[in-house]
Amino acid sequence: MPEIDHTLQVREWGLVDYPTTFDAMQAFTAQRGDATPDALWLCEHTPVFTQGLAGKADHVLDAGDIPIIASNRGGQVTYHGPGQAVAYPLIDLRRAGYFVKEYVFRLEEAVIRTLAHFDVVGHRVRSAPGIYVRLHNPFDHARLPVAPAGTDPFIGLGKISALGIKVSKHCTYHGLALNVHMDLSPFARINPCGYAGLQTVDLHTIGVNTHVAQVHLLLRQHLSALLQ
């Protein structure tokens, strides 16, 4: 039985087009064996809309000159662009010892802990993967009230982090994106993650001045701690 290296192998891609990492993730997952170390890839993407497996064409309102790429992750349409910290964990869940629901929770927890470094309070919304912040006061620690049935659960909230994953033979790829300081206007050209009118924010618009490299470092620390 080969000895397994449990250290998360980190690769920093810099600014890269989406198809390059998409193809590389699929190739890595297809060829990995039982002893292949888990990995974490960090990057920014050139402008692109990506459609998940559940993606509907009518959620793209006006793509303009931004390409639309079909992906095999879960979820619907989102936007990637410079100034957004993207993290792709490549994890063998069977070896790690937890299931997909727990994995998603841990990804979201890494984002919440990253935001907490800047005193920003991240929130989960039931049945809407990703992390959200209060628009009027992102630093408010009070719990979100439960939205009554049939009402808009996103009232007063902005989405700051999107999440979409793929699991193939118990191994994950794709991951999460955390908006740092980017051009947010392309999000107005889609229904983000399939939700019409959902406002998207980044750290800069809520008053936090930082950069992608710093956010990647924090995500690396928290994902390494939570996923091993």
PDB file of N, CA and C in Angstrom, residues 51-52 54-63 68 76-77 187-197:
ATOM      1  N   GLN A  51     -21.781  28.421 -17.301  1.00  0.00           N
ATOM      2  CA  GLN A  51     -23.084  27.827 -17.046  1.00  0.00           C
ATOM      3  C   GLN A  51     -22.891  26.466 -16.379  1.00  0.00           C
ATOM      4  N   GLY A  52     -23.571  26.253 -15.255  1.00  0.00           N
ATOM      5  CA  GLY A  52     -23.549  24.959 -14.604  1.00  0.00           C
ATOM      6  C   GLY A  52     -24.483  23.984 -15.289  1.00  0.00           C
ATOM      7  N   ALA A  54     -27.268  22.862 -14.392  1.00  0.00           N
ATOM      8  CA  ALA A  54     -28.675  23.253 -14.322  1.00  0.00           C
ATOM      9  C   ALA A  54     -28.933  24.571 -15.036  1.00  0.00           C
ATOM     10  N   GLY A  55     -27.916  25.108 -15.691  1.00  0.00           N
ATOM     11  CA  GLY A  55     -28.012  26.433 -16.274  1.00  0.00           C
ATOM     12  C   GLY A  55     -29.070  26.549 -17.359  1.00  0.00           C
ATOM     13  N   LYS A  56     -29.820  27.645 -17.303  1.00  0.00           N
ATOM     14  CA  LYS A  56     -30.842  27.937 -18.309  1.00  0.00           C
ATOM     15  C   LYS A  56     -30.395  29.137 -19.131  1.00  0.00           C
ATOM     16  N   ALA A  57     -30.581  29.037 -20.430  1.00  0.00           N
ATOM     17  CA  ALA A  57     -30.109  30.087 -21.336  1.00  0.00           C
ATOM     18  C   ALA A  57     -30.728  31.443 -21.017  1.00  0.00           C
ATOM     19  N   ASP A  58     -31.972  31.445 -20.526  1.00  0.00           N
ATOM     20  CA  ASP A  58     -32.632  32.732 -20.296  1.00  0.00           C
ATOM     21  C   ASP A  58     -32.121  33.449 -19.053  1.00  0.00           C
ATOM     22  N   HIS A  59     -31.227  32.823 -18.294  1.00  0.00           N
ATOM     23  CA  HIS A  59     -30.599  33.512 -17.164  1.00  0.00           C
ATOM     24  C   HIS A  59     -29.418  34.373 -17.614  1.00  0.00           C
ATOM     25  N   VAL A  60     -29.030  34.238 -18.877  1.00  0.00           N
ATOM     26  CA  VAL A  60     -28.036  35.141 -19.467  1.00  0.00           C
ATOM     27  C   VAL A  60     -28.818  36.213 -20.201  1.00  0.00           C
ATOM     28  N   LEU A  61     -28.806  37.427 -19.663  1.00  0.00           N
ATOM     29  CA  LEU A  61     -29.631  38.505 -20.199  1.00  0.00           C
ATOM     30  C   LEU A  61     -28.971  39.194 -21.383  1.00  0.00           C
ATOM     31  N   ASP A  62     -27.660  39.398 -21.278  1.00  0.00           N
ATOM     32  CA  ASP A  62     -26.933  40.112 -22.338  1.00  0.00           C
ATOM     33  C   ASP A  62     -25.442  39.823 -22.180  1.00  0.00           C
ATOM     34  N   ALA A  63     -24.986  38.750 -22.804  1.00  0.00           N
ATOM     35  CA  ALA A  63     -23.579  38.355 -22.645  1.00  0.00           C
ATOM     36  C   ALA A  63     -22.636  39.353 -23.284  1.00  0.00           C
ATOM     37  N   ILE A  68     -19.480  32.702 -23.114  1.00  0.00           N
ATOM     38  CA  ILE A  68     -20.249  31.817 -22.246  1.00  0.00           C
ATOM     39  C   ILE A  68     -19.711  30.409 -22.431  1.00  0.00           C
ATOM     40  N   GLN A  76     -26.090  27.249 -11.639  1.00  0.00           N
ATOM     41  CA  GLN A  76     -26.438  27.912 -12.878  1.00  0.00           C
ATOM     42  C   GLN A  76     -25.347  28.898 -13.276  1.00  0.00           C
ATOM     43  N   VAL A  77     -25.729  30.025 -13.861  1.00  0.00           N
ATOM     44  CA  VAL A  77     -24.729  30.896 -14.460  1.00  0.00           C
ATOM     45  C   VAL A  77     -24.074  31.799 -13.421  1.00  0.00           C
ATOM     46  N   PHE A 187     -22.238  41.150 -13.741  1.00  0.00           N
ATOM     47  CA  PHE A 187     -23.258  40.410 -12.998  1.00  0.00           C
ATOM     48  C   PHE A 187     -24.666  40.936 -13.311  1.00  0.00           C
ATOM     49  N   ALA A 188     -24.764  42.208 -13.726  1.00  0.00           N
ATOM     50  CA  ALA A 188     -26.066  42.776 -14.099  1.00  0.00           C
ATOM     51  C   ALA A 188     -26.544  42.245 -15.441  1.00  0.00           C
ATOM     52  N   ARG A 189     -25.684  41.525 -16.155  1.00  0.00           N
ATOM     53  CA  ARG A 189     -26.040  40.993 -17.466  1.00  0.00           C
ATOM     54  C   ARG A 189     -26.500  39.542 -17.391  1.00  0.00           C
ATOM     55  N   ILE A 190     -26.611  39.033 -16.148  1.00  0.00           N
ATOM     56  CA  ILE A 190     -27.097  37.676 -15.904  1.00  0.00           C
ATOM     57  C   ILE A 190     -28.030  37.701 -14.686  1.00  0.00           C
ATOM     58  N   ASN A 191     -28.726  36.598 -14.477  1.00  0.00           N
ATOM     59  CA  ASN A 191     -29.386  36.341 -13.199  1.00  0.00           C
ATOM     60  C   ASN A 191     -28.402  35.508 -12.382  1.00  0.00           C
ATOM     61  N   PRO A 192     -27.649  36.134 -11.488  1.00  0.00           N
ATOM     62  CA  PRO A 192     -26.551  35.413 -10.818  1.00  0.00           C
ATOM     63  C   PRO A 192     -27.039  34.143 -10.120  1.00  0.00           C
ATOM     64  N   CYS A 193     -26.420  33.032 -10.493  1.00  0.00           N
ATOM     65  CA  CYS A 193     -26.766  31.724  -9.914  1.00  0.00           C
ATOM     66  C   CYS A 193     -28.253  31.403 -10.100  1.00  0.00           C
ATOM     67  N   GLY A 194     -28.874  32.041 -11.106  1.00  0.00           N
ATOM     68  CA  GLY A 194     -30.267  31.757 -11.419  1.00  0.00           C
ATOM     69  C   GLY A 194     -31.271  32.607 -10.678  1.00  0.00           C
ATOM     70  N   TYR A 195     -30.822  33.600  -9.912  1.00  0.00           N
ATOM     71  CA  TYR A 195     -31.734  34.427  -9.118  1.00  0.00           C
ATOM     72  C   TYR A 195     -31.842  35.825  -9.728  1.00  0.00           C
ATOM     73  N   ALA A 196     -32.985  36.130 -10.306  1.00  0.00           N
ATOM     74  CA  ALA A 196     -33.203  37.441 -10.931  1.00  0.00           C
ATOM     75  C   ALA A 196     -33.143  38.532  -9.867  1.00  0.00           C
ATOM     76  N   GLY A 197     -32.366  39.574 -10.160  1.00  0.00           N
ATOM     77  CA  GLY A 197     -32.294  40.717  -9.259  1.00  0.00           C
ATOM     78  C   GLY A 197     -31.363  40.562  -8.083  1.00  0.00           C
TER      79      GLY A 197
END
